[in-house]
mmCIF file of C-alpha atoms in Angstrom:
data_model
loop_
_atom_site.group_PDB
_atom_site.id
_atom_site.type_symbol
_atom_site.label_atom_id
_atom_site.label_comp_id
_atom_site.label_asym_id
_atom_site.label_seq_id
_atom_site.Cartn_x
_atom_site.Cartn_y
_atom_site.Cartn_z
ATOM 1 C CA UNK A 603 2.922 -18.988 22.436
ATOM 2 C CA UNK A 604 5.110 -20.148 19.947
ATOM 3 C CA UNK A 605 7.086 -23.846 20.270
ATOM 4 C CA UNK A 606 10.648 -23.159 20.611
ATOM 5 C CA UNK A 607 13.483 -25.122 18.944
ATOM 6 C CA UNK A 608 16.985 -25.246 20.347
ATOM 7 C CA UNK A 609 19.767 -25.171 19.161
ATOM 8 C CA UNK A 610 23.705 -25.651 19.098
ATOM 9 C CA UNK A 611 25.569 -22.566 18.658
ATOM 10 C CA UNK A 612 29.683 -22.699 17.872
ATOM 11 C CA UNK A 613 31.675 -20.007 18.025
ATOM 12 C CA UNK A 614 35.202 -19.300 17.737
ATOM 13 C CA UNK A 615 37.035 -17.371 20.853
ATOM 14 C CA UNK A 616 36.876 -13.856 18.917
ATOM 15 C CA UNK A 617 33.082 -14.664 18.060
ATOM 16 C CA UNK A 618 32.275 -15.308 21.687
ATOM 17 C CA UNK A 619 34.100 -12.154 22.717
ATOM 18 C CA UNK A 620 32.642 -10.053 20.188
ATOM 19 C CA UNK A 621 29.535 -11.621 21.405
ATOM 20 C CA UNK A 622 29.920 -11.121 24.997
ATOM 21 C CA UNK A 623 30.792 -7.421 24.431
ATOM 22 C CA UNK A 624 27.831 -6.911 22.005
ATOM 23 C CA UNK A 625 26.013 -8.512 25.167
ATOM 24 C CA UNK A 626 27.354 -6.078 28.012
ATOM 25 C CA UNK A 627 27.116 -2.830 25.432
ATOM 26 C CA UNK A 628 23.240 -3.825 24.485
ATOM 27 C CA UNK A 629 22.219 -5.085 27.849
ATOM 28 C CA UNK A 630 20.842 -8.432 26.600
ATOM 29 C CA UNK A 631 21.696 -11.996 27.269
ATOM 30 C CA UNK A 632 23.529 -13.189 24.747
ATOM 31 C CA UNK A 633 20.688 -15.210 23.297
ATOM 32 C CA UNK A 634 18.767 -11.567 22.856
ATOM 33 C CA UNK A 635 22.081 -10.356 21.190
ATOM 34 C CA UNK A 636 21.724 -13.350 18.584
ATOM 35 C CA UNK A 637 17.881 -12.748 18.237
ATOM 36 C CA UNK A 638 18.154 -8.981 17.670
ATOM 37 C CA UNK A 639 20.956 -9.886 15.024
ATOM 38 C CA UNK A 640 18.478 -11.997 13.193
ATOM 39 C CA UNK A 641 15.898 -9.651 13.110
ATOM 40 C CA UNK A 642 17.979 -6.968 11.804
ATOM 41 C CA UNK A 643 19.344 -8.847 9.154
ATOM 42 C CA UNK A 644 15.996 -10.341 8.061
ATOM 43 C CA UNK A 645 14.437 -6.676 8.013
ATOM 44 C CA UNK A 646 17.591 -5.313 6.090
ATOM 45 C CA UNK A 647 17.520 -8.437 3.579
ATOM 46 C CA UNK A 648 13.704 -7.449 2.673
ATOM 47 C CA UNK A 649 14.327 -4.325 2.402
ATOM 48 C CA UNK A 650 17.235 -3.716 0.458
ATOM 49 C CA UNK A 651 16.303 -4.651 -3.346
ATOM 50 C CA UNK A 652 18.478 -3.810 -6.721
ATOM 51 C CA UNK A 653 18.421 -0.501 -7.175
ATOM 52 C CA UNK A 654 18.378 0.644 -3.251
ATOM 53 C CA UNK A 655 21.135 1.305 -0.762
ATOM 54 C CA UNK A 656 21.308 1.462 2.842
ATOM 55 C CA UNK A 657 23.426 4.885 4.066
ATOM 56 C CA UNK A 658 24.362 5.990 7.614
ATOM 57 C CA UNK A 659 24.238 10.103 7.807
ATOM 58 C CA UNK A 660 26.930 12.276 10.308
ATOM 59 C CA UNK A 661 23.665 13.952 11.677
ATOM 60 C CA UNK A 662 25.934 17.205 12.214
ATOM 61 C CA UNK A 663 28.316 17.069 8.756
ATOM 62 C CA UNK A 664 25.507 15.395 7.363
ATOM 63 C CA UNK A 665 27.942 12.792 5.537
ATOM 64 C CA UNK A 666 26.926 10.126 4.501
ATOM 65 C CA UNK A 667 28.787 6.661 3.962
ATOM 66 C CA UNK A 668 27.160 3.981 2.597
ATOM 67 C CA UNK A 669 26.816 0.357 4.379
ATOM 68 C CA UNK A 670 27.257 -2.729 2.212
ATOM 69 C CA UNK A 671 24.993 -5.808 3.732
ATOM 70 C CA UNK A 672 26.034 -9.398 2.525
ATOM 71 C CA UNK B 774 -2.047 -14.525 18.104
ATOM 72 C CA UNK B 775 -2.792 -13.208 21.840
ATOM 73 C CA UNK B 776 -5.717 -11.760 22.946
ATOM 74 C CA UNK B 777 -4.987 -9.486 26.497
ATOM 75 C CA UNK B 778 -7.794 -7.977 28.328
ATOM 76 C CA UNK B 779 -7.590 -4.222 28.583
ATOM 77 C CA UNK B 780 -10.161 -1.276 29.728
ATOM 78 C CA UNK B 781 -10.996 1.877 28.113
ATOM 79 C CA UNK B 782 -12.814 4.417 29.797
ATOM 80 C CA UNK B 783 -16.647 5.913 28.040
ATOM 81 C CA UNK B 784 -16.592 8.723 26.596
ATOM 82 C CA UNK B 785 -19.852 9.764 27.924
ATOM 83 C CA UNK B 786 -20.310 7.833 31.042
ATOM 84 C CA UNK B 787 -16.217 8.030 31.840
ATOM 85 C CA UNK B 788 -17.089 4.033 33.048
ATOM 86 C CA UNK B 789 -14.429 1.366 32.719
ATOM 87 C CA UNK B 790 -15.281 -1.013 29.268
ATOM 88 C CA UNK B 791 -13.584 -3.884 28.921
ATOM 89 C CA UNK B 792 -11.970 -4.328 25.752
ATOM 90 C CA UNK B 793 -9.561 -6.798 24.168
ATOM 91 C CA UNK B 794 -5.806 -6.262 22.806
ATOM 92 C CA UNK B 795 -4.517 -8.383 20.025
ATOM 93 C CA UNK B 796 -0.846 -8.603 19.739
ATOM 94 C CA UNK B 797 -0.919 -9.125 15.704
ATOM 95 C CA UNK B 798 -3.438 -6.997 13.784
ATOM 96 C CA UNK B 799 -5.111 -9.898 11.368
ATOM 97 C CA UNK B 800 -6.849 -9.511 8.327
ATOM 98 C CA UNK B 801 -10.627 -9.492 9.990
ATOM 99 C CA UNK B 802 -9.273 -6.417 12.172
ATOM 100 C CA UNK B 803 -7.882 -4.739 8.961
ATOM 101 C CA UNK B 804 -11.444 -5.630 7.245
ATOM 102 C CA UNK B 805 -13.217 -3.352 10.272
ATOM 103 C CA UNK B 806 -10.658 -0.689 9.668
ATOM 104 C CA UNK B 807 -11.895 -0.736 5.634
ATOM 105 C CA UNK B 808 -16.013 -1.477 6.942
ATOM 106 C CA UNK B 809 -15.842 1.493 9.476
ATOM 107 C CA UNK B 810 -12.824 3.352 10.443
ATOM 108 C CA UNK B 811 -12.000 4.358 6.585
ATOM 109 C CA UNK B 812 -15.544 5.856 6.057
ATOM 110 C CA UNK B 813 -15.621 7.671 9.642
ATOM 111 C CA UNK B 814 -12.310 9.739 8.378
ATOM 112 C CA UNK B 815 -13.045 9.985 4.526
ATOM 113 C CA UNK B 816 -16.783 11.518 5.969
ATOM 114 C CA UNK B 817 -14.754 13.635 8.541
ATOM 115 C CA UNK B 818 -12.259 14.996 5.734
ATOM 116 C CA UNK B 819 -14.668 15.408 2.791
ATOM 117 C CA UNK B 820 -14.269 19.314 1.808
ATOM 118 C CA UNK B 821 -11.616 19.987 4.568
ATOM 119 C CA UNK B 822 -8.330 21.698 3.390
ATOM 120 C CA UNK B 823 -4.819 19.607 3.888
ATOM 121 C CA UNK B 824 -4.157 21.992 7.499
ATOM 122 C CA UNK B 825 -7.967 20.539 8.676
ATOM 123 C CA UNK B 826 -7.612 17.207 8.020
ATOM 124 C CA UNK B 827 -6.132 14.356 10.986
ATOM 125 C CA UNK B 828 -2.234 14.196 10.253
ATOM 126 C CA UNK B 829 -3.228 10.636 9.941
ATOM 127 C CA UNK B 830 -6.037 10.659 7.675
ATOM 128 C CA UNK B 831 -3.893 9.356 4.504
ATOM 129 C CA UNK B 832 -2.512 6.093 6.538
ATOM 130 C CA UNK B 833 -3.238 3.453 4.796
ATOM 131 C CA UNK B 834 -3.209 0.247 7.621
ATOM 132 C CA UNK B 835 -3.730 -2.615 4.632
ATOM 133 C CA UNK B 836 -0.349 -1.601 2.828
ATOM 134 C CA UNK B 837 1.728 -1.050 6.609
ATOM 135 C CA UNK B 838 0.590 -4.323 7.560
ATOM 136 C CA UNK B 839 1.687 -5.685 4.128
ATOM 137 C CA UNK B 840 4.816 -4.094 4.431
ATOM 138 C CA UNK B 841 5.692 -5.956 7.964
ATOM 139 C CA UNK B 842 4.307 -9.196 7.097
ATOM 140 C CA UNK B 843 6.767 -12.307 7.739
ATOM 141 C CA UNK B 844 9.171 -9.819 9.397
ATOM 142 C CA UNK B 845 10.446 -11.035 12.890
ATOM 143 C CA UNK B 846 11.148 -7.469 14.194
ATOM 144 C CA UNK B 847 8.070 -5.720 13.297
ATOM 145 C CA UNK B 848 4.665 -5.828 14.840
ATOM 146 C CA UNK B 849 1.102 -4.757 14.675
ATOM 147 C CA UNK B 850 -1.319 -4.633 17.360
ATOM 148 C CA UNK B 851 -4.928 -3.995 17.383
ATOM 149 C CA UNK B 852 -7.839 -2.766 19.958
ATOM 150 C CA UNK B 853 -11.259 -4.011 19.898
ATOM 151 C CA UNK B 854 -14.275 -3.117 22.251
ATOM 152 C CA UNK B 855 -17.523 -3.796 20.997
ATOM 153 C CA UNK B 856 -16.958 -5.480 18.100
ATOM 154 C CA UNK B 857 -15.349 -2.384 16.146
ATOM 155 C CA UNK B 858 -11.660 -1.865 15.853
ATOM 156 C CA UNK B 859 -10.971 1.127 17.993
ATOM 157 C CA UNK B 860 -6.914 1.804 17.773
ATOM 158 C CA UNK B 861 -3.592 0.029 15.559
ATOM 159 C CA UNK B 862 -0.454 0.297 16.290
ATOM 160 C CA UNK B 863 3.422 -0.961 14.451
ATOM 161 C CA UNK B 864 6.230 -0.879 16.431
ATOM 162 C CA UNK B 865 9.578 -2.500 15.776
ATOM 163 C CA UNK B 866 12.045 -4.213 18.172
ATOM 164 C CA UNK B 867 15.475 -3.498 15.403
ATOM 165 C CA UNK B 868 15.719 -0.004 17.067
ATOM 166 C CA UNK B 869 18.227 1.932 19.169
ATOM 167 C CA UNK B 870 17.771 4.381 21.579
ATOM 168 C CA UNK B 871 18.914 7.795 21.388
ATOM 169 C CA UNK B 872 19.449 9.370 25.098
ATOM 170 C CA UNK B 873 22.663 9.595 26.404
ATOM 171 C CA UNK B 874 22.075 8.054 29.234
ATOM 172 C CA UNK B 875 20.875 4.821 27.190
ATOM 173 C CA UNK B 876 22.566 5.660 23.440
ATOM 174 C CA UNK B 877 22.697 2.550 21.865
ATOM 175 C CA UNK B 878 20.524 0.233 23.692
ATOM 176 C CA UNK B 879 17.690 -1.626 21.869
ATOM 177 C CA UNK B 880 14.434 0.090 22.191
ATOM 178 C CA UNK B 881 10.840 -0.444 20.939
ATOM 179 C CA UNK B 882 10.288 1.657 18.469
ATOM 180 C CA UNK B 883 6.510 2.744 17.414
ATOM 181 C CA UNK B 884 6.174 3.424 13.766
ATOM 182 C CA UNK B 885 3.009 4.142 13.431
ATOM 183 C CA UNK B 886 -0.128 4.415 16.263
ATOM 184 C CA UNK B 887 -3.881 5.791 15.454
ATOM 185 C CA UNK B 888 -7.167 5.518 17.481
ATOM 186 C CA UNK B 889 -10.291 4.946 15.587
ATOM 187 C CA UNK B 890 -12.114 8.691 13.803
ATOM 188 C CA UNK B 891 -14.474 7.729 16.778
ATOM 189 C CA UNK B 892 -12.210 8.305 19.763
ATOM 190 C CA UNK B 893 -11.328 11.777 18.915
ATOM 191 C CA UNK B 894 -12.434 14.289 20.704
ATOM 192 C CA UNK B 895 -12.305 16.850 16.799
ATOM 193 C CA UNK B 896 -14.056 14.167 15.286
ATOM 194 C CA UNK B 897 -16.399 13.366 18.001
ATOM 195 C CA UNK B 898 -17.252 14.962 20.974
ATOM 196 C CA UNK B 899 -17.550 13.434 23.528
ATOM 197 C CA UNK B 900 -15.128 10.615 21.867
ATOM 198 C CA UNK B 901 -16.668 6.775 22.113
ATOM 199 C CA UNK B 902 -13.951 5.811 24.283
ATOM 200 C CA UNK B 903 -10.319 7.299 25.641
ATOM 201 C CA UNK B 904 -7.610 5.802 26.402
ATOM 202 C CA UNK B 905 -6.315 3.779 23.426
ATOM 203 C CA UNK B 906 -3.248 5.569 23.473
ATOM 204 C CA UNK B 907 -2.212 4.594 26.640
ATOM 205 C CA UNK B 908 -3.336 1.493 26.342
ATOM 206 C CA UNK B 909 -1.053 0.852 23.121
ATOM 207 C CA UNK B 910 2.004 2.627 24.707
ATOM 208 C CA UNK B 911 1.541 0.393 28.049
ATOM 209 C CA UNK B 912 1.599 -2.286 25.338
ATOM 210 C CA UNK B 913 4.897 -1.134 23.797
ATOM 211 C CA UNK B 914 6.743 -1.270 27.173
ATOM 212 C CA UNK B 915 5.194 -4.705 27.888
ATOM 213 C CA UNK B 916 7.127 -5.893 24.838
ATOM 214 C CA UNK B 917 10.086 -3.742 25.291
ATOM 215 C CA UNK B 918 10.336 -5.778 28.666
ATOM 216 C CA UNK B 919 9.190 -9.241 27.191
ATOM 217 C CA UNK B 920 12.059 -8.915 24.449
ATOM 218 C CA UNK B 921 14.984 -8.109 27.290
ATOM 219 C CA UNK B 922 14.719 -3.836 26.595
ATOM 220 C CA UNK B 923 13.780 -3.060 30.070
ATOM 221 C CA UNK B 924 11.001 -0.677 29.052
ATOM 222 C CA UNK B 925 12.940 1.424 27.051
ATOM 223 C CA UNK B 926 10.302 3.233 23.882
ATOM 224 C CA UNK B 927 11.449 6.045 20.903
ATOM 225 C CA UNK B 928 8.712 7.474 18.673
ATOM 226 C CA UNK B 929 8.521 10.649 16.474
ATOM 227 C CA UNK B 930 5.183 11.759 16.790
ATOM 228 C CA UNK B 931 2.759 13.692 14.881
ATOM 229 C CA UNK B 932 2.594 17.896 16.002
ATOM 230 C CA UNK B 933 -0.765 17.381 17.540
ATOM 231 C CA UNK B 934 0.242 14.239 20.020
ATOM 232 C CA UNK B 935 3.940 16.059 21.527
ATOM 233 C CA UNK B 936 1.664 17.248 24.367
ATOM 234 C CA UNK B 937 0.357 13.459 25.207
ATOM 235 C CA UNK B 938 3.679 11.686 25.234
ATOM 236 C CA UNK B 939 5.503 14.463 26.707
ATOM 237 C CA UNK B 940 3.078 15.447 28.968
ATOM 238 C CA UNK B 941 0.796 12.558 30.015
ATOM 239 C CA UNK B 942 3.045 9.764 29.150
ATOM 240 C CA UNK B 943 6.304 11.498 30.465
ATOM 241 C CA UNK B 944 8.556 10.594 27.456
ATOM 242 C CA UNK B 945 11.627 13.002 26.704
ATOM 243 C CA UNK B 946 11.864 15.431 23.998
ATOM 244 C CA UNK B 947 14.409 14.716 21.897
ATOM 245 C CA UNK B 948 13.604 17.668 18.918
ATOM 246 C CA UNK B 949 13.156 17.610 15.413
ATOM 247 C CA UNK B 950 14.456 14.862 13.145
ATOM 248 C CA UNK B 951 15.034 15.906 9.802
ATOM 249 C CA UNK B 952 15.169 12.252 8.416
ATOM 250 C CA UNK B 953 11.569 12.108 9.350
ATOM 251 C CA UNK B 954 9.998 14.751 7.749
ATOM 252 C CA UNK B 955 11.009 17.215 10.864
ATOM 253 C CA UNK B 956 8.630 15.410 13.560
ATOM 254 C CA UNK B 957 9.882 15.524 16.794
ATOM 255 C CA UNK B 958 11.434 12.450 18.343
ATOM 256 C CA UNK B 959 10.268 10.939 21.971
ATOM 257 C CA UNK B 960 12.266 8.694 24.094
ATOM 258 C CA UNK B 961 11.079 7.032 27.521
ATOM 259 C CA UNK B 962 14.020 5.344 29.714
ATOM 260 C CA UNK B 963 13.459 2.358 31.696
ATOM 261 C CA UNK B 964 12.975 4.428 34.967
ATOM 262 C CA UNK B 965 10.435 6.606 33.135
ATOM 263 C CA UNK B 966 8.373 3.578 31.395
ATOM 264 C CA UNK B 967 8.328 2.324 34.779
ATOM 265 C CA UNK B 968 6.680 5.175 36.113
ATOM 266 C CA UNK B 969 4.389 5.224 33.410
ATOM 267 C CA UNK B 970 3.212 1.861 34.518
ATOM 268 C CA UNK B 971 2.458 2.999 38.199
ATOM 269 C CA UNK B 972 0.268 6.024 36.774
ATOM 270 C CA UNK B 973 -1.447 4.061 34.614
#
């Protein structure tokens, strides 16, 4: 098992509520909400390289719209 | 690195084996899929047309593992018995589910799971041992659970494994997925993992 750090998180009011509904829509603590949200953004910082872009498709119109990540 | 004690069951005597589940796949159980596995399916393929060959049998285990290495939201699990490898499996935890009833939700998500050329009943009859698959999938709820996703799995599988996880493993069919090459795409709910746990 891995040693766990802890640590201090501060949010504003609107990050805690965005948080808190992220929470009740996902069905995680809000601690899993913060995990999963590192995990994605870890996976979609390796992946995405110069050159490659990251799309979501309207499975039925089959549009697609491009997602920027930071 | 965790090391679980699992059983498969003989091929030929049907008895329980013990056998041991890694949650990481490392680089001496990637070194047994070069030593053994790789030869068993080149030998079984040699002279076979495309249609003949496992829909596996071009997976190449060193460059998936690569590809997930360092990354918090993917992982790779391995099954030994015996000293050989005998399954892998990736699955990520970045994934969300599909059903209605749970559209949205995190899920495990298996990218990729293979028992060894051994363990197949078209490569070998009777196969060393059965029960990998199960195995891995009980695996993939386990985590689902561990990580707070109550059990909930997705997977696209390969044509010749619908049957198992529709019928044996009771996931739901959710059809074909043209953003993965057609396959069709399996969901299990929380309800149905758990049942899946009972059987098994």
């Amino acid at each position: 098992m891995n040693a766990k750090k802890t640590m201090t998180l501060n949010l504003t009011d609107q990050e805690m509520r965005v948080l808190e509904e992220l929470a009740q829509k996902k069905e995680l603590t809000k601690t899993g909400v913060m995990k999963l949200a590192l995990r994605l953004l870890q996976t979609l910082d390796a992946r995405i390289e110069p050159g490659k872009k990251l799309f979501i498709e309207d499975e039925i119109g089959k549009e697609k719209s491009e997602l920027v990540i930071l | 690195m965790t090391e679980s004690k699992i059983y498969l069951r003989d091929g030929r005597t049907k008895a329980l084996v013990e056998a041991s589940l890694f949650d990481e796949a490392t680089s001496d159980h990637l070194a047994l899929w070069d030593r053994d596995w790789v030869p068993a399916m080149q030998a079984f393929c040699a002279g076979k047309s495309l249609s003949e060959k496992p829909e596996d049998s071009h997976w190449d285990w060193r460059r998936k593992s690569r590809a997930a290495t360092g990354l918090l939201g993917y992982h790779t699990l391995a099954i030994v018995c015996a000293d050989d490898l005998q399954g892998l499996m990736m699955a990520n935890d970045i994934s969300s589910a599909r059903l209605p009833q749970q559209f949205g939700k995190p899920l495990i998500y298996v990218d990729f799971l293979a028992t060894a050329p051994w363990n197949r009943p078209q490569i070998q009859d009777p196969p060393r041992y059965r029960g990998v698959g199960q195995v891995f999938l009980l695996a993939a709820i386990e985590l689902s659970m561990s990580v707070g996703f109550k059990g909930r799995v997705g997977l696209h599988s390969l044509p010749d494994a619908e049957a198992f996880y529709e019928n044996k493993c009771g996931f739901t069919r959710l059809g074909s997925d043209s953003s993965h090459q057609g396959l069709i795409y399996f969901e299990i709910t929380d309800k149905q993992a758990d049942a899946f746990r009972q059987r098994n």
